Amino acid sequence: MENLRGIGLMIAAMAGFSLEDMFVKSLSSNLPVGQVLFLLGCGGLLAFGIKVYREGQRLLTRDIWHPVAMIRNLSEMASAICFILAIVLTPLSSASAILQATPLMVTLGAAVFLGEPVGWRRWSAIAIGFCGVLMVVRPGLAGFNPASLFAVAAVVFIAARDVSTRAIPAHITSMQLSAWAYGTTILSGLLVMPFGRPPVIPSPIEISMLFGALTMGVLGYYALIQSTRLGDMSAIAPFRYSRLIFALIIGMLVFSERPDFWTLTGSALIIASGLYTFAREERARQRRLSSGPPDL
C-alpha cells in the first residue's frame, strides 16, 4: 500500500509539473520570462516559508551558506532559467523529452563526484540514453533548434542539484530546501529581467494562469517530496517518466504540437535506458544489503 501511495503521489507530482509548464508557456506570449520567474518564486517562497514556520523550523539559518547548499541553490537557479527558456522557445514535448535524461545524468554525476560504483551495464545505458537526447536535439541537422540546448543545460544543472542534495547535511529539512529553491527562483527572475521585455501588469486571465502555475508547482513539489518518503524508490522512481506522457498530451491538445519520428524514438531510448538504470541500481543495492558481491 505504501508503494501504491508513493506511485500515486509521483504521478500526481508529474501531472502538476506538466500543468505548471503549460501555464508558463502560455503566459510567455505576453509576460516577460523574468517576471514570470519572479512572481512564481515569490508565491512558492511564501507557501513553503509558511510550511517551514508551522513545522517549528527557521527559514533563514547559517546552513543556507553551507558549501553544498550553495551549490544546490546555484544549480536550482541556473536550471530554472534554462528550463523555462526551453519550454518557452521550443515545443513542450521536446523540452520534456530531453528533461527525462536527468536520472541518467544524476547517475553519471554520482559516479564522478561522489564515487558511487557504476558498472559497464549502467555506463552503456547512460550512453544509449544520451544517444536518445541527440535524436531529440539533432545538432547539425535540418530539424535542429538551438534553443533546445537550454533543455540540455537544464538537465545538467538539475542533475547537479540532485547530486549535491545527496551530500546535504541531514539536519537541513526538505521543506527548508524547497523554500530556498523558490527563493533562488526569485533571484533567477531578477537576473533575467534586464535582458528581456519590461514587466507588464498582468490581465485578470494572466493572474489566474499565474495562480494556476503556482498552485500546480507547489502541489507538485510537495507531492514529489512525500512520494520519496513512502515505499521503495525502485518501485516509485520510474513513474517520474509519466511527466513525458502528460507533456505529450498537453503539447498536442493545447499547443497543437506534433512530435516527429525522431523525437518519439529518442524519447523511447531515454526512458528505456533510464528504467534499465533504475533496475540495475536497485539490484546493486539489494546485493550490497545482502553483503554479496557487487553486480553493477
Short mmCIF file of N, CA and C in Angstrom, two decimals, residues 53-219:
data_model
loop_
_atom_site.label_atom_id
_atom_site.label_comp_id
_atom_site.label_asym_id
_atom_site.label_seq_id
_atom_site.Cartn_x
_atom_site.Cartn_y
_atom_site.Cartn_z
N TYR A 53 7.68 27.49 8.84
CA TYR A 53 7.36 28.14 10.12
C TYR A 53 6.42 27.27 10.96
N ARG A 54 5.41 26.66 10.31
CA ARG A 54 4.44 25.84 11.04
C ARG A 54 5.07 24.57 11.59
N GLU A 55 6.15 24.12 10.98
CA GLU A 55 6.83 22.92 11.49
C GLU A 55 7.87 23.28 12.54
N GLY A 56 7.90 24.55 12.94
CA GLY A 56 8.79 24.97 14.01
C GLY A 56 10.24 25.11 13.59
N GLN A 57 10.49 25.30 12.29
CA GLN A 57 11.84 25.44 11.79
C GLN A 57 12.12 26.90 11.45
N ARG A 58 13.36 27.19 11.23
CA ARG A 58 13.77 28.53 10.81
C ARG A 58 14.05 28.52 9.32
N LEU A 59 13.58 29.56 8.64
CA LEU A 59 13.78 29.64 7.20
C LEU A 59 15.19 30.09 6.86
N LEU A 60 15.67 31.12 7.55
CA LEU A 60 17.00 31.65 7.30
C LEU A 60 17.93 31.21 8.42
N THR A 61 18.84 30.34 8.09
CA THR A 61 19.84 29.86 9.05
C THR A 61 21.22 29.94 8.40
N ARG A 62 22.22 29.68 9.21
CA ARG A 62 23.58 29.67 8.67
C ARG A 62 23.77 28.55 7.65
N ASP A 63 22.91 27.54 7.72
CA ASP A 63 23.04 26.40 6.80
C ASP A 63 22.87 26.81 5.35
N ILE A 64 22.20 27.92 5.11
CA ILE A 64 22.00 28.35 3.73
C ILE A 64 23.33 28.69 3.06
N TRP A 65 24.37 29.00 3.90
CA TRP A 65 25.69 29.30 3.37
C TRP A 65 26.60 28.08 3.36
N HIS A 66 26.07 26.91 3.74
CA HIS A 66 26.87 25.68 3.68
C HIS A 66 27.31 25.47 2.22
N PRO A 67 28.56 25.11 1.98
CA PRO A 67 29.04 24.99 0.59
C PRO A 67 28.17 24.10 -0.30
N VAL A 68 27.73 22.95 0.23
CA VAL A 68 26.91 22.06 -0.58
C VAL A 68 25.53 22.68 -0.83
N ALA A 69 24.98 23.35 0.18
CA ALA A 69 23.70 24.03 0.00
C ALA A 69 23.82 25.15 -1.03
N MET A 70 24.96 25.84 -1.03
CA MET A 70 25.17 26.90 -2.02
C MET A 70 25.23 26.32 -3.43
N ILE A 71 25.92 25.19 -3.58
CA ILE A 71 25.98 24.54 -4.89
C ILE A 71 24.57 24.14 -5.34
N ARG A 72 23.80 23.59 -4.41
CA ARG A 72 22.44 23.19 -4.76
C ARG A 72 21.60 24.39 -5.16
N ASN A 73 21.68 25.47 -4.41
CA ASN A 73 20.85 26.64 -4.70
C ASN A 73 21.26 27.31 -6.02
N LEU A 74 22.56 27.39 -6.29
CA LEU A 74 23.01 27.96 -7.55
C LEU A 74 22.59 27.08 -8.73
N SER A 75 22.64 25.77 -8.54
CA SER A 75 22.19 24.85 -9.59
C SER A 75 20.70 24.99 -9.83
N GLU A 76 19.94 25.17 -8.74
CA GLU A 76 18.50 25.38 -8.85
C GLU A 76 18.22 26.66 -9.64
N MET A 77 18.96 27.71 -9.35
CA MET A 77 18.77 28.99 -10.03
C MET A 77 19.03 28.84 -11.54
N ALA A 78 20.15 28.22 -11.88
CA ALA A 78 20.50 28.07 -13.29
C ALA A 78 19.51 27.16 -14.02
N SER A 79 19.08 26.08 -13.36
CA SER A 79 18.14 25.15 -14.02
C SER A 79 16.79 25.82 -14.26
N ALA A 80 16.36 26.69 -13.35
CA ALA A 80 15.09 27.38 -13.53
C ALA A 80 15.13 28.27 -14.76
N ILE A 81 16.23 29.00 -14.93
CA ILE A 81 16.37 29.88 -16.09
C ILE A 81 16.40 29.07 -17.38
N CYS A 82 17.21 28.02 -17.40
CA CYS A 82 17.38 27.24 -18.63
C CYS A 82 16.10 26.51 -19.02
N PHE A 83 15.42 25.92 -18.05
CA PHE A 83 14.25 25.13 -18.43
C PHE A 83 13.08 26.00 -18.86
N ILE A 84 12.88 27.13 -18.19
CA ILE A 84 11.77 27.98 -18.60
C ILE A 84 12.04 28.55 -20.00
N LEU A 85 13.29 28.85 -20.32
CA LEU A 85 13.61 29.30 -21.68
C LEU A 85 13.38 28.17 -22.68
N ALA A 86 13.67 26.93 -22.25
CA ALA A 86 13.47 25.79 -23.16
C ALA A 86 12.00 25.59 -23.49
N ILE A 87 11.12 25.64 -22.47
CA ILE A 87 9.71 25.38 -22.75
C ILE A 87 9.05 26.57 -23.44
N VAL A 88 9.64 27.77 -23.29
CA VAL A 88 9.09 28.94 -23.97
C VAL A 88 9.49 28.97 -25.44
N LEU A 89 10.75 28.59 -25.73
CA LEU A 89 11.30 28.75 -27.08
C LEU A 89 11.23 27.49 -27.93
N THR A 90 10.92 26.34 -27.32
CA THR A 90 10.84 25.09 -28.08
C THR A 90 9.53 24.38 -27.76
N PRO A 91 9.15 23.37 -28.56
CA PRO A 91 7.94 22.60 -28.23
C PRO A 91 8.02 21.98 -26.84
N LEU A 92 6.93 22.02 -26.13
CA LEU A 92 6.89 21.47 -24.77
C LEU A 92 7.26 19.99 -24.77
N SER A 93 6.81 19.25 -25.79
CA SER A 93 7.07 17.82 -25.83
C SER A 93 8.57 17.52 -25.96
N SER A 94 9.29 18.27 -26.80
CA SER A 94 10.72 18.00 -26.97
C SER A 94 11.52 18.43 -25.74
N ALA A 95 11.17 19.57 -25.14
CA ALA A 95 11.86 20.00 -23.93
C ALA A 95 11.67 18.99 -22.81
N SER A 96 10.45 18.47 -22.67
CA SER A 96 10.17 17.49 -21.62
C SER A 96 10.87 16.17 -21.91
N ALA A 97 10.99 15.81 -23.20
CA ALA A 97 11.69 14.58 -23.55
C ALA A 97 13.15 14.65 -23.13
N ILE A 98 13.79 15.77 -23.42
CA ILE A 98 15.20 15.94 -23.04
C ILE A 98 15.35 15.90 -21.53
N LEU A 99 14.38 16.48 -20.81
CA LEU A 99 14.45 16.52 -19.35
C LEU A 99 14.46 15.12 -18.74
N GLN A 100 13.91 14.13 -19.45
CA GLN A 100 13.86 12.78 -18.91
C GLN A 100 15.23 12.13 -18.79
N ALA A 101 16.26 12.78 -19.37
CA ALA A 101 17.62 12.25 -19.24
C ALA A 101 18.24 12.62 -17.90
N THR A 102 17.53 13.37 -17.08
CA THR A 102 18.09 13.81 -15.80
C THR A 102 18.56 12.65 -14.92
N PRO A 103 17.76 11.57 -14.72
CA PRO A 103 18.25 10.47 -13.87
C PRO A 103 19.55 9.87 -14.37
N LEU A 104 19.73 9.80 -15.69
CA LEU A 104 20.99 9.28 -16.24
C LEU A 104 22.15 10.21 -15.90
N MET A 105 21.91 11.52 -16.01
CA MET A 105 22.94 12.49 -15.66
C MET A 105 23.25 12.45 -14.17
N VAL A 106 22.24 12.19 -13.34
CA VAL A 106 22.46 12.07 -11.90
C VAL A 106 23.35 10.87 -11.60
N THR A 107 23.08 9.73 -12.26
CA THR A 107 23.93 8.56 -12.08
C THR A 107 25.36 8.85 -12.50
N LEU A 108 25.53 9.54 -13.62
CA LEU A 108 26.86 9.93 -14.08
C LEU A 108 27.54 10.84 -13.07
N GLY A 109 26.81 11.84 -12.56
CA GLY A 109 27.39 12.77 -11.60
C GLY A 109 27.75 12.10 -10.29
N ALA A 110 26.88 11.18 -9.84
CA ALA A 110 27.16 10.48 -8.58
C ALA A 110 28.41 9.62 -8.70
N ALA A 111 28.62 9.03 -9.89
CA ALA A 111 29.80 8.21 -10.10
C ALA A 111 31.07 9.06 -10.13
N VAL A 112 30.99 10.20 -10.80
CA VAL A 112 32.19 11.03 -10.99
C VAL A 112 32.53 11.81 -9.73
N PHE A 113 31.51 12.40 -9.07
CA PHE A 113 31.79 13.33 -7.97
C PHE A 113 31.62 12.71 -6.58
N LEU A 114 30.78 11.68 -6.46
CA LEU A 114 30.57 11.06 -5.15
C LEU A 114 31.22 9.68 -5.05
N GLY A 115 31.80 9.21 -6.13
CA GLY A 115 32.49 7.93 -6.10
C GLY A 115 31.58 6.73 -6.02
N GLU A 116 30.30 6.88 -6.39
CA GLU A 116 29.39 5.73 -6.35
C GLU A 116 29.76 4.75 -7.46
N PRO A 117 29.74 3.44 -7.15
CA PRO A 117 30.15 2.45 -8.16
C PRO A 117 29.12 2.32 -9.28
N VAL A 118 29.58 2.36 -10.50
CA VAL A 118 28.73 2.17 -11.68
C VAL A 118 29.45 1.23 -12.63
N GLY A 119 28.79 0.11 -12.94
CA GLY A 119 29.41 -0.89 -13.82
C GLY A 119 29.16 -0.60 -15.29
N TRP A 120 29.69 -1.48 -16.12
CA TRP A 120 29.64 -1.25 -17.57
C TRP A 120 28.21 -1.27 -18.11
N ARG A 121 27.33 -2.04 -17.46
CA ARG A 121 25.95 -2.08 -17.95
C ARG A 121 25.28 -0.72 -17.82
N ARG A 122 25.46 -0.09 -16.66
CA ARG A 122 24.83 1.23 -16.47
C ARG A 122 25.53 2.31 -17.30
N TRP A 123 26.86 2.18 -17.47
CA TRP A 123 27.53 3.12 -18.35
C TRP A 123 26.98 3.00 -19.77
N SER A 124 26.71 1.77 -20.20
CA SER A 124 26.14 1.55 -21.53
C SER A 124 24.75 2.16 -21.63
N ALA A 125 23.95 1.99 -20.56
CA ALA A 125 22.60 2.56 -20.56
C ALA A 125 22.66 4.08 -20.62
N ILE A 126 23.62 4.68 -19.90
CA ILE A 126 23.77 6.14 -19.93
C ILE A 126 24.11 6.60 -21.35
N ALA A 127 25.03 5.87 -22.01
CA ALA A 127 25.42 6.24 -23.38
C ALA A 127 24.23 6.14 -24.34
N ILE A 128 23.43 5.09 -24.19
CA ILE A 128 22.25 4.92 -25.06
C ILE A 128 21.24 6.03 -24.79
N GLY A 129 21.06 6.38 -23.52
CA GLY A 129 20.14 7.46 -23.18
C GLY A 129 20.56 8.78 -23.79
N PHE A 130 21.86 9.06 -23.77
CA PHE A 130 22.35 10.31 -24.35
C PHE A 130 22.24 10.28 -25.88
N CYS A 131 22.30 9.09 -26.48
CA CYS A 131 22.02 8.98 -27.92
C CYS A 131 20.56 9.38 -28.19
N GLY A 132 19.67 9.00 -27.26
CA GLY A 132 18.28 9.42 -27.39
C GLY A 132 18.13 10.93 -27.33
N VAL A 133 18.91 11.57 -26.44
CA VAL A 133 18.89 13.04 -26.36
C VAL A 133 19.33 13.64 -27.68
N LEU A 134 20.38 13.08 -28.29
CA LEU A 134 20.86 13.58 -29.57
C LEU A 134 19.80 13.43 -30.66
N MET A 135 19.01 12.36 -30.58
CA MET A 135 17.93 12.19 -31.56
C MET A 135 16.88 13.30 -31.43
N VAL A 136 16.61 13.70 -30.19
CA VAL A 136 15.62 14.75 -29.97
C VAL A 136 16.19 16.11 -30.39
N VAL A 137 17.45 16.37 -30.02
CA VAL A 137 18.07 17.67 -30.30
C VAL A 137 18.47 17.79 -31.77
N ARG A 138 19.08 16.73 -32.33
CA ARG A 138 19.53 16.68 -33.73
C ARG A 138 20.48 17.82 -34.10
N PRO A 139 21.59 17.95 -33.40
CA PRO A 139 22.53 19.03 -33.72
C PRO A 139 23.11 18.86 -35.12
N GLY A 140 23.16 19.93 -35.87
CA GLY A 140 23.74 19.91 -37.21
C GLY A 140 22.80 19.46 -38.30
N LEU A 141 21.58 19.03 -37.93
CA LEU A 141 20.63 18.57 -38.93
C LEU A 141 19.55 19.63 -39.17
N ALA A 142 18.70 19.36 -40.16
CA ALA A 142 17.71 20.36 -40.56
C ALA A 142 16.72 20.66 -39.43
N GLY A 143 16.43 19.67 -38.60
CA GLY A 143 15.45 19.87 -37.54
C GLY A 143 16.02 20.46 -36.26
N PHE A 144 17.29 20.87 -36.29
CA PHE A 144 17.94 21.37 -35.08
C PHE A 144 17.40 22.75 -34.70
N ASN A 145 17.04 22.89 -33.42
CA ASN A 145 16.62 24.18 -32.87
C ASN A 145 17.63 24.55 -31.79
N PRO A 146 18.44 25.58 -32.00
CA PRO A 146 19.47 25.93 -31.00
C PRO A 146 18.91 26.13 -29.60
N ALA A 147 17.66 26.59 -29.49
CA ALA A 147 17.07 26.82 -28.17
C ALA A 147 16.91 25.54 -27.38
N SER A 148 16.92 24.37 -28.07
CA SER A 148 16.79 23.10 -27.35
C SER A 148 18.00 22.84 -26.46
N LEU A 149 19.10 23.55 -26.71
CA LEU A 149 20.28 23.40 -25.85
C LEU A 149 20.00 23.93 -24.44
N PHE A 150 19.01 24.82 -24.31
CA PHE A 150 18.61 25.26 -22.97
C PHE A 150 18.10 24.08 -22.16
N ALA A 151 17.36 23.17 -22.82
CA ALA A 151 16.86 21.98 -22.12
C ALA A 151 18.01 21.07 -21.70
N VAL A 152 19.02 20.94 -22.58
CA VAL A 152 20.19 20.13 -22.24
C VAL A 152 20.92 20.73 -21.04
N ALA A 153 21.08 22.06 -21.05
CA ALA A 153 21.73 22.73 -19.92
C ALA A 153 20.92 22.54 -18.64
N ALA A 154 19.58 22.59 -18.77
CA ALA A 154 18.73 22.38 -17.60
C ALA A 154 18.95 21.00 -17.00
N VAL A 155 19.12 19.99 -17.85
CA VAL A 155 19.39 18.63 -17.36
C VAL A 155 20.68 18.61 -16.54
N VAL A 156 21.70 19.27 -17.04
CA VAL A 156 22.99 19.29 -16.33
C VAL A 156 22.84 19.95 -14.96
N PHE A 157 22.16 21.10 -14.92
CA PHE A 157 22.03 21.82 -13.65
C PHE A 157 21.09 21.10 -12.68
N ILE A 158 20.02 20.48 -13.18
CA ILE A 158 19.13 19.72 -12.30
C ILE A 158 19.87 18.53 -11.71
N ALA A 159 20.68 17.87 -12.54
CA ALA A 159 21.48 16.75 -12.03
C ALA A 159 22.47 17.22 -10.97
N ALA A 160 23.09 18.39 -11.20
CA ALA A 160 23.99 18.94 -10.18
C ALA A 160 23.24 19.22 -8.88
N ARG A 161 22.02 19.72 -9.00
CA ARG A 161 21.20 19.95 -7.81
C ARG A 161 20.92 18.65 -7.07
N ASP A 162 20.52 17.61 -7.83
CA ASP A 162 20.16 16.34 -7.19
C ASP A 162 21.37 15.63 -6.59
N VAL A 163 22.51 15.70 -7.28
CA VAL A 163 23.72 15.07 -6.74
C VAL A 163 24.16 15.78 -5.46
N SER A 164 24.12 17.12 -5.48
CA SER A 164 24.52 17.86 -4.28
C SER A 164 23.54 17.62 -3.14
N THR A 165 22.27 17.36 -3.45
CA THR A 165 21.29 17.08 -2.40
C THR A 165 21.68 15.85 -1.59
N ARG A 166 22.32 14.88 -2.24
CA ARG A 166 22.74 13.66 -1.53
C ARG A 166 23.80 13.97 -0.48
N ALA A 167 24.50 15.08 -0.63
CA ALA A 167 25.55 15.44 0.33
C ALA A 167 25.11 16.53 1.30
N ILE A 168 23.83 16.93 1.24
CA ILE A 168 23.33 17.95 2.15
C ILE A 168 23.29 17.39 3.57
N PRO A 169 23.71 18.17 4.58
CA PRO A 169 23.63 17.69 5.97
C PRO A 169 22.21 17.27 6.34
N ALA A 170 22.09 16.19 7.10
CA ALA A 170 20.80 15.58 7.38
C ALA A 170 19.86 16.50 8.16
N HIS A 171 20.40 17.45 8.92
CA HIS A 171 19.53 18.30 9.74
C HIS A 171 18.83 19.39 8.93
N ILE A 172 19.23 19.58 7.67
CA ILE A 172 18.53 20.52 6.80
C ILE A 172 17.33 19.79 6.20
N THR A 173 16.13 20.30 6.45
CA THR A 173 14.92 19.57 6.08
C THR A 173 14.53 19.80 4.63
N SER A 174 13.66 18.91 4.14
CA SER A 174 13.15 19.03 2.77
C SER A 174 12.37 20.32 2.58
N MET A 175 11.63 20.74 3.60
CA MET A 175 10.84 21.96 3.49
C MET A 175 11.75 23.20 3.37
N GLN A 176 12.83 23.19 4.13
CA GLN A 176 13.78 24.30 4.02
C GLN A 176 14.41 24.35 2.63
N LEU A 177 14.81 23.18 2.11
CA LEU A 177 15.39 23.13 0.78
C LEU A 177 14.40 23.62 -0.27
N SER A 178 13.12 23.25 -0.12
CA SER A 178 12.09 23.67 -1.08
C SER A 178 11.90 25.18 -1.04
N ALA A 179 11.87 25.74 0.18
CA ALA A 179 11.71 27.20 0.31
C ALA A 179 12.90 27.92 -0.30
N TRP A 180 14.10 27.42 -0.04
CA TRP A 180 15.28 28.05 -0.62
C TRP A 180 15.26 27.95 -2.14
N ALA A 181 14.74 26.84 -2.67
CA ALA A 181 14.67 26.67 -4.12
C ALA A 181 13.80 27.75 -4.75
N TYR A 182 12.66 28.03 -4.13
CA TYR A 182 11.80 29.09 -4.67
C TYR A 182 12.44 30.47 -4.46
N GLY A 183 13.22 30.60 -3.39
CA GLY A 183 13.95 31.85 -3.21
C GLY A 183 14.94 32.09 -4.33
N THR A 184 15.61 31.03 -4.78
CA THR A 184 16.55 31.19 -5.90
C THR A 184 15.80 31.49 -7.19
N THR A 185 14.53 31.03 -7.29
CA THR A 185 13.74 31.36 -8.48
C THR A 185 13.48 32.86 -8.56
N ILE A 186 13.28 33.50 -7.40
CA ILE A 186 13.14 34.96 -7.36
C ILE A 186 14.41 35.61 -7.92
N LEU A 187 15.56 35.14 -7.47
CA LEU A 187 16.83 35.69 -7.95
C LEU A 187 17.00 35.44 -9.45
N SER A 188 16.54 34.27 -9.91
CA SER A 188 16.61 33.96 -11.34
C SER A 188 15.82 34.98 -12.15
N GLY A 189 14.61 35.29 -11.66
CA GLY A 189 13.79 36.27 -12.35
C GLY A 189 14.44 37.64 -12.41
N LEU A 190 15.01 38.05 -11.28
CA LEU A 190 15.69 39.36 -11.24
C LEU A 190 16.90 39.38 -12.17
N LEU A 191 17.57 38.24 -12.29
CA LEU A 191 18.75 38.16 -13.15
C LEU A 191 18.37 38.25 -14.63
N VAL A 192 17.22 37.65 -14.99
CA VAL A 192 16.80 37.60 -16.39
C VAL A 192 16.12 38.90 -16.83
N MET A 193 15.45 39.58 -15.92
CA MET A 193 14.64 40.75 -16.27
C MET A 193 15.35 41.79 -17.14
N PRO A 194 16.60 42.17 -16.83
CA PRO A 194 17.24 43.23 -17.64
C PRO A 194 17.46 42.84 -19.10
N PHE A 195 17.40 41.54 -19.42
CA PHE A 195 17.69 41.08 -20.78
C PHE A 195 16.42 40.83 -21.61
N GLY A 196 15.25 41.06 -21.02
CA GLY A 196 14.01 40.83 -21.73
C GLY A 196 13.14 42.06 -21.82
N ARG A 197 11.90 41.83 -22.15
CA ARG A 197 10.94 42.94 -22.22
C ARG A 197 10.69 43.50 -20.83
N PRO A 198 10.28 44.75 -20.74
CA PRO A 198 9.97 45.32 -19.43
C PRO A 198 8.73 44.65 -18.83
N PRO A 199 8.65 44.57 -17.51
CA PRO A 199 7.48 43.96 -16.86
C PRO A 199 6.19 44.68 -17.24
N VAL A 200 5.11 43.91 -17.27
CA VAL A 200 3.79 44.46 -17.58
C VAL A 200 2.81 44.06 -16.48
N ILE A 201 1.70 44.78 -16.41
CA ILE A 201 0.66 44.44 -15.44
C ILE A 201 -0.16 43.28 -16.00
N PRO A 202 -0.22 42.15 -15.32
CA PRO A 202 -0.97 41.01 -15.86
C PRO A 202 -2.46 41.29 -15.93
N SER A 203 -3.10 40.74 -16.94
CA SER A 203 -4.54 40.83 -17.06
C SER A 203 -5.19 39.86 -16.08
N PRO A 204 -6.49 39.95 -15.84
CA PRO A 204 -7.15 39.00 -14.94
C PRO A 204 -6.94 37.55 -15.36
N ILE A 205 -6.97 37.28 -16.67
CA ILE A 205 -6.74 35.91 -17.14
C ILE A 205 -5.32 35.47 -16.83
N GLU A 206 -4.36 36.36 -17.03
CA GLU A 206 -2.96 36.02 -16.75
C GLU A 206 -2.72 35.84 -15.26
N ILE A 207 -3.42 36.60 -14.43
CA ILE A 207 -3.30 36.41 -12.98
C ILE A 207 -3.81 35.03 -12.60
N SER A 208 -4.92 34.62 -13.20
CA SER A 208 -5.46 33.29 -12.90
C SER A 208 -4.50 32.20 -13.38
N MET A 209 -3.84 32.42 -14.52
CA MET A 209 -2.86 31.45 -15.02
C MET A 209 -1.62 31.40 -14.13
N LEU A 210 -1.21 32.57 -13.64
CA LEU A 210 -0.09 32.59 -12.69
C LEU A 210 -0.44 31.82 -11.43
N PHE A 211 -1.68 32.02 -10.94
CA PHE A 211 -2.13 31.29 -9.76
C PHE A 211 -2.17 29.79 -10.04
N GLY A 212 -2.62 29.42 -11.26
CA GLY A 212 -2.65 28.01 -11.63
C GLY A 212 -1.26 27.42 -11.68
N ALA A 213 -0.30 28.15 -12.28
CA ALA A 213 1.07 27.66 -12.36
C ALA A 213 1.67 27.50 -10.97
N LEU A 214 1.44 28.49 -10.11
CA LEU A 214 1.98 28.43 -8.76
C LEU A 214 1.37 27.28 -7.97
N THR A 215 0.06 27.11 -8.08
CA THR A 215 -0.62 26.03 -7.36
C THR A 215 -0.12 24.66 -7.80
N MET A 216 -0.05 24.47 -9.13
CA MET A 216 0.42 23.18 -9.65
C MET A 216 1.88 22.92 -9.27
N GLY A 217 2.71 23.97 -9.33
CA GLY A 217 4.11 23.80 -8.99
C GLY A 217 4.33 23.45 -7.53
N VAL A 218 3.65 24.18 -6.63
CA VAL A 218 3.80 23.93 -5.20
C VAL A 218 3.24 22.56 -4.82
N LEU A 219 2.05 22.23 -5.32
CA LEU A 219 1.47 20.93 -5.02
C LEU A 219 2.31 19.80 -5.61
#
